[in-house]
Amino acid sequence: GGVNVFFLLQGACLLSIEGAMFYFFTDTEEQYPEGPHFSALFYASVTGVVGAISGFVGMLLYNKYLKWWRYHPLLVVLNSLLVVANLINIMVFTRYNLVLGIPDALFVLGSTMFHWVLYMLLYMPAVVLTSQFCPKGLEATMFALIAGAWNLGWAVGQYGGS
């Protein structure tokens, strides 16, 4: 119970501005002359595929390097990195990435990779921790509860950031 509540609240506190970011990245030159002007196909599909692959990489990284960490320090470090990752997006909004010579597409793909690796690194301890408290025979139910809590928290964070 408490683990699910924690991960629900954690997701709810991850306020997201992805809805507004879509328009920033896909606005035409007439709508926003300084913008990146990505196609909707690139922004939605390519970043989605990169995100999915990065999530898999995050799972592998957790299994190889982080599964021995204690949960408290692991969650503190990963949540702190996620704050930094979200703040880095300010660079593309202010167009500072271009000053540094980083093309918009490269910046967005790199940011997407970093975010999804972190999301999976945060999700894996939830799954492992829940499995340790799971009564025998209720594994699927417990996984559904943790996934539901995670997704509900994430949705609240999405709506809260909009």
PDB file of C-alpha atoms in Angstrom:
ATOM      1  CA  GLY A   1       0.000   0.000   0.000  1.00  0.00           C
ATOM      2  CA  GLY A   2       2.571   2.577   1.092  1.00  0.00           C
ATOM      3  CA  VAL A   3       4.883   1.780  -1.797  1.00  0.00           C
ATOM      4  CA  ASN A   4       2.078   2.340  -4.302  1.00  0.00           C
ATOM      5  CA  VAL A   5       1.122   5.613  -2.630  1.00  0.00           C
ATOM      6  CA  PHE A   6       4.736   6.787  -2.777  1.00  0.00           C
ATOM      7  CA  PHE A   7       5.058   6.039  -6.486  1.00  0.00           C
ATOM      8  CA  LEU A   8       1.660   7.601  -7.221  1.00  0.00           C
ATOM      9  CA  LEU A   9       2.721  10.798  -5.429  1.00  0.00           C
ATOM     10  CA  GLN A  10       6.129  10.714  -7.073  1.00  0.00           C
ATOM     11  CA  GLY A  11       4.522  10.589 -10.512  1.00  0.00           C
ATOM     12  CA  ALA A  12       2.052  13.328  -9.600  1.00  0.00           C
ATOM     13  CA  CYS A  13       4.926  15.592  -8.550  1.00  0.00           C
ATOM     14  CA  LEU A  14       6.629  15.149 -11.932  1.00  0.00           C
ATOM     15  CA  LEU A  15       4.789  18.029 -13.551  1.00  0.00           C
ATOM     16  CA  SER A  16       5.112  17.824 -17.304  1.00  0.00           C
ATOM     17  CA  ILE A  17       4.737  20.455 -19.989  1.00  0.00           C
ATOM     18  CA  GLU A  18       4.868  17.936 -22.839  1.00  0.00           C
ATOM     19  CA  GLY A  19       1.596  19.203 -24.312  1.00  0.00           C
ATOM     20  CA  ALA A  20       2.964  22.710 -24.668  1.00  0.00           C
ATOM     21  CA  MET A  21       6.313  21.333 -25.818  1.00  0.00           C
ATOM     22  CA  PHE A  22       4.601  19.626 -28.748  1.00  0.00           C
ATOM     23  CA  TYR A  23       3.424  22.997 -30.051  1.00  0.00           C
ATOM     24  CA  PHE A  24       6.781  24.652 -29.399  1.00  0.00           C
ATOM     25  CA  PHE A  25       8.596  21.986 -31.402  1.00  0.00           C
ATOM     26  CA  THR A  26       6.063  21.651 -34.241  1.00  0.00           C
ATOM     27  CA  ASP A  27       4.936  25.252 -34.777  1.00  0.00           C
ATOM     28  CA  THR A  28       5.487  26.505 -38.306  1.00  0.00           C
ATOM     29  CA  GLU A  29       7.847  29.326 -39.157  1.00  0.00           C
ATOM     30  CA  GLU A  30       4.879  31.686 -39.395  1.00  0.00           C
ATOM     31  CA  GLN A  31       3.658  30.701 -35.935  1.00  0.00           C
ATOM     32  CA  TYR A  32       7.052  30.888 -34.220  1.00  0.00           C
ATOM     33  CA  PRO A  33       9.934  32.032 -36.442  1.00  0.00           C
ATOM     34  CA  GLU A  34      12.705  31.050 -33.984  1.00  0.00           C
ATOM     35  CA  GLY A  35      11.310  27.552 -33.307  1.00  0.00           C
ATOM     36  CA  PRO A  36      12.751  24.201 -34.313  1.00  0.00           C
ATOM     37  CA  HIS A  37       9.877  23.507 -36.793  1.00  0.00           C
ATOM     38  CA  PHE A  38       9.860  19.718 -36.435  1.00  0.00           C
ATOM     39  CA  SER A  39       7.260  17.728 -38.294  1.00  0.00           C
ATOM     40  CA  ALA A  40       4.608  16.144 -36.088  1.00  0.00           C
ATOM     41  CA  LEU A  41       5.744  12.779 -37.448  1.00  0.00           C
ATOM     42  CA  PHE A  42       9.321  13.332 -36.247  1.00  0.00           C
ATOM     43  CA  TYR A  43       8.326  14.713 -32.867  1.00  0.00           C
ATOM     44  CA  ALA A  44       5.695  12.089 -32.079  1.00  0.00           C
ATOM     45  CA  SER A  45       7.092   8.991 -33.793  1.00  0.00           C
ATOM     46  CA  VAL A  46      10.862   9.273 -33.781  1.00  0.00           C
ATOM     47  CA  THR A  47      11.053  10.548 -30.215  1.00  0.00           C
ATOM     48  CA  GLY A  48       8.558   7.838 -29.210  1.00  0.00           C
ATOM     49  CA  VAL A  49      10.729   5.085 -30.666  1.00  0.00           C
ATOM     50  CA  VAL A  50      13.860   6.596 -29.141  1.00  0.00           C
ATOM     51  CA  GLY A  51      12.045   6.793 -25.800  1.00  0.00           C
ATOM     52  CA  ALA A  52      10.974   3.140 -25.956  1.00  0.00           C
ATOM     53  CA  ILE A  53      14.485   1.955 -26.786  1.00  0.00           C
ATOM     54  CA  SER A  54      15.914   4.183 -24.056  1.00  0.00           C
ATOM     55  CA  GLY A  55      13.494   2.708 -21.529  1.00  0.00           C
ATOM     56  CA  PHE A  56      14.842  -0.732 -22.403  1.00  0.00           C
ATOM     57  CA  VAL A  57      18.389   0.570 -21.947  1.00  0.00           C
ATOM     58  CA  GLY A  58      17.333   1.957 -18.558  1.00  0.00           C
ATOM     59  CA  MET A  59      16.096  -1.488 -17.550  1.00  0.00           C
ATOM     60  CA  LEU A  60      19.421  -3.031 -18.559  1.00  0.00           C
ATOM     61  CA  LEU A  61      21.363  -0.337 -16.687  1.00  0.00           C
ATOM     62  CA  TYR A  62      19.308  -0.916 -13.552  1.00  0.00           C
ATOM     63  CA  ASN A  63      19.893  -4.660 -13.729  1.00  0.00           C
ATOM     64  CA  LYS A  64      23.636  -4.296 -14.313  1.00  0.00           C
ATOM     65  CA  TYR A  65      24.568  -1.392 -12.008  1.00  0.00           C
ATOM     66  CA  LEU A  66      21.792  -0.311  -9.658  1.00  0.00           C
ATOM     67  CA  LYS A  67      20.007  -3.415  -8.418  1.00  0.00           C
ATOM     68  CA  TRP A  68      22.334  -3.592  -5.413  1.00  0.00           C
ATOM     69  CA  TRP A  69      21.691  -0.012  -4.292  1.00  0.00           C
ATOM     70  CA  ARG A  70      19.507   0.677  -1.283  1.00  0.00           C
ATOM     71  CA  TYR A  71      16.151   2.133  -2.299  1.00  0.00           C
ATOM     72  CA  HIS A  72      16.301   5.419  -0.403  1.00  0.00           C
ATOM     73  CA  PRO A  73      19.602   6.732  -1.833  1.00  0.00           C
ATOM     74  CA  LEU A  74      18.706   5.352  -5.263  1.00  0.00           C
ATOM     75  CA  LEU A  75      15.399   7.218  -5.385  1.00  0.00           C
ATOM     76  CA  VAL A  76      16.986  10.434  -4.092  1.00  0.00           C
ATOM     77  CA  VAL A  77      19.730  10.324  -6.738  1.00  0.00           C
ATOM     78  CA  LEU A  78      17.380   9.414  -9.592  1.00  0.00           C
ATOM     79  CA  ASN A  79      14.760  12.022  -8.675  1.00  0.00           C
ATOM     80  CA  SER A  80      17.504  14.647  -8.425  1.00  0.00           C
ATOM     81  CA  LEU A  81      18.771  13.666 -11.874  1.00  0.00           C
ATOM     82  CA  LEU A  82      15.230  13.927 -13.220  1.00  0.00           C
ATOM     83  CA  VAL A  83      14.957  17.486 -11.891  1.00  0.00           C
ATOM     84  CA  VAL A  84      18.211  18.336 -13.675  1.00  0.00           C
ATOM     85  CA  ALA A  85      16.981  16.648 -16.858  1.00  0.00           C
ATOM     86  CA  ASN A  86      13.808  18.734 -16.801  1.00  0.00           C
ATOM     87  CA  LEU A  87      15.749  21.937 -16.190  1.00  0.00           C
ATOM     88  CA  ILE A  88      18.057  21.188 -19.121  1.00  0.00           C
ATOM     89  CA  ASN A  89      15.049  21.616 -21.414  1.00  0.00           C
ATOM     90  CA  ILE A  90      15.213  25.334 -20.657  1.00  0.00           C
ATOM     91  CA  MET A  91      18.205  25.418 -22.995  1.00  0.00           C
ATOM     92  CA  VAL A  92      16.099  24.526 -26.028  1.00  0.00           C
ATOM     93  CA  PHE A  93      13.293  26.926 -25.072  1.00  0.00           C
ATOM     94  CA  THR A  94      15.733  29.808 -24.791  1.00  0.00           C
ATOM     95  CA  ARG A  95      17.502  28.533 -27.941  1.00  0.00           C
ATOM     96  CA  TYR A  96      20.781  28.385 -26.006  1.00  0.00           C
ATOM     97  CA  ASN A  97      21.432  24.932 -27.476  1.00  0.00           C
ATOM     98  CA  LEU A  98      22.031  26.638 -30.834  1.00  0.00           C
ATOM     99  CA  VAL A  99      24.504  29.034 -29.223  1.00  0.00           C
ATOM    100  CA  LEU A 100      26.389  25.953 -28.004  1.00  0.00           C
ATOM    101  CA  GLY A 101      26.226  24.454 -31.499  1.00  0.00           C
ATOM    102  CA  ILE A 102      23.815  21.620 -30.597  1.00  0.00           C
ATOM    103  CA  PRO A 103      21.181  21.155 -33.334  1.00  0.00           C
ATOM    104  CA  ASP A 104      17.565  21.011 -32.158  1.00  0.00           C
ATOM    105  CA  ALA A 105      16.995  17.418 -33.339  1.00  0.00           C
ATOM    106  CA  LEU A 106      20.110  16.155 -31.566  1.00  0.00           C
ATOM    107  CA  PHE A 107      19.208  18.022 -28.390  1.00  0.00           C
ATOM    108  CA  VAL A 108      15.645  16.685 -28.368  1.00  0.00           C
ATOM    109  CA  LEU A 109      16.715  13.106 -29.060  1.00  0.00           C
ATOM    110  CA  GLY A 110      19.392  13.281 -26.356  1.00  0.00           C
ATOM    111  CA  SER A 111      16.949  14.776 -23.882  1.00  0.00           C
ATOM    112  CA  THR A 112      14.358  12.121 -24.721  1.00  0.00           C
ATOM    113  CA  MET A 113      16.909   9.366 -24.207  1.00  0.00           C
ATOM    114  CA  PHE A 114      18.022  10.786 -20.867  1.00  0.00           C
ATOM    115  CA  HIS A 115      14.431  11.208 -19.641  1.00  0.00           C
ATOM    116  CA  TRP A 116      13.292   7.710 -20.585  1.00  0.00           C
ATOM    117  CA  VAL A 117      16.359   6.034 -19.119  1.00  0.00           C
ATOM    118  CA  LEU A 118      15.638   7.896 -15.875  1.00  0.00           C
ATOM    119  CA  TYR A 119      11.926   7.019 -15.961  1.00  0.00           C
ATOM    120  CA  MET A 120      12.753   3.342 -16.271  1.00  0.00           C
ATOM    121  CA  LEU A 121      15.443   3.558 -13.603  1.00  0.00           C
ATOM    122  CA  LEU A 122      12.778   5.039 -11.306  1.00  0.00           C
ATOM    123  CA  TYR A 123      10.187   2.445 -12.284  1.00  0.00           C
ATOM    124  CA  MET A 124      12.372  -0.612 -11.730  1.00  0.00           C
ATOM    125  CA  PRO A 125      12.786  -0.127  -7.941  1.00  0.00           C
ATOM    126  CA  ALA A 126       9.002   0.165  -7.682  1.00  0.00           C
ATOM    127  CA  VAL A 127       8.530  -3.172  -9.399  1.00  0.00           C
ATOM    128  CA  VAL A 128      11.288  -4.885  -7.424  1.00  0.00           C
ATOM    129  CA  LEU A 129      10.172  -3.430  -4.093  1.00  0.00           C
ATOM    130  CA  THR A 130       6.562  -4.423  -4.716  1.00  0.00           C
ATOM    131  CA  SER A 131       7.596  -7.947  -5.708  1.00  0.00           C
ATOM    132  CA  GLN A 132       9.391  -8.342  -2.381  1.00  0.00           C
ATOM    133  CA  PHE A 133       6.180  -7.621  -0.449  1.00  0.00           C
ATOM    134  CA  CYS A 134       3.941  -9.624  -2.750  1.00  0.00           C
ATOM    135  CA  PRO A 135       2.034 -12.587  -1.339  1.00  0.00           C
ATOM    136  CA  LYS A 136       2.515 -15.798  -3.344  1.00  0.00           C
ATOM    137  CA  GLY A 137      -0.010 -16.104  -6.151  1.00  0.00           C
ATOM    138  CA  LEU A 138      -0.780 -12.366  -6.339  1.00  0.00           C
ATOM    139  CA  GLU A 139       2.137 -11.304  -8.518  1.00  0.00           C
ATOM    140  CA  ALA A 140       0.005 -10.192 -11.480  1.00  0.00           C
ATOM    141  CA  THR A 141      -2.367  -8.267  -9.218  1.00  0.00           C
ATOM    142  CA  MET A 142       0.496  -6.501  -7.472  1.00  0.00           C
ATOM    143  CA  PHE A 143       2.130  -5.617 -10.777  1.00  0.00           C
ATOM    144  CA  ALA A 144      -1.195  -4.226 -12.019  1.00  0.00           C
ATOM    145  CA  LEU A 145      -1.510  -2.134  -8.857  1.00  0.00           C
ATOM    146  CA  ILE A 146       1.991  -0.682  -9.150  1.00  0.00           C
ATOM    147  CA  ALA A 147       1.548   0.001 -12.866  1.00  0.00           C
ATOM    148  CA  GLY A 148      -1.814   1.619 -12.186  1.00  0.00           C
ATOM    149  CA  ALA A 149      -0.421   3.786  -9.383  1.00  0.00           C
ATOM    150  CA  TRP A 150       2.563   4.783 -11.526  1.00  0.00           C
ATOM    151  CA  ASN A 151       0.402   5.606 -14.551  1.00  0.00           C
ATOM    152  CA  LEU A 152      -2.191   7.506 -12.503  1.00  0.00           C
ATOM    153  CA  GLY A 153       0.544   9.558 -10.860  1.00  0.00           C
ATOM    154  CA  TRP A 154       2.143  10.224 -14.230  1.00  0.00           C
ATOM    155  CA  ALA A 155      -1.217  11.306 -15.707  1.00  0.00           C
ATOM    156  CA  VAL A 156      -1.807  13.685 -12.787  1.00  0.00           C
ATOM    157  CA  GLY A 157       1.658  15.143 -13.396  1.00  0.00           C
ATOM    158  CA  GLN A 158       0.825  15.553 -17.092  1.00  0.00           C
ATOM    159  CA  TYR A 159      -2.419  17.373 -16.365  1.00  0.00           C
ATOM    160  CA  GLY A 160      -0.867  19.409 -13.570  1.00  0.00           C
ATOM    161  CA  GLY A 161       1.865  20.683 -15.861  1.00  0.00           C
ATOM    162  CA  SER A 162      -0.520  21.620 -18.662  1.00  0.00           C
TER     163      SER A 162
END
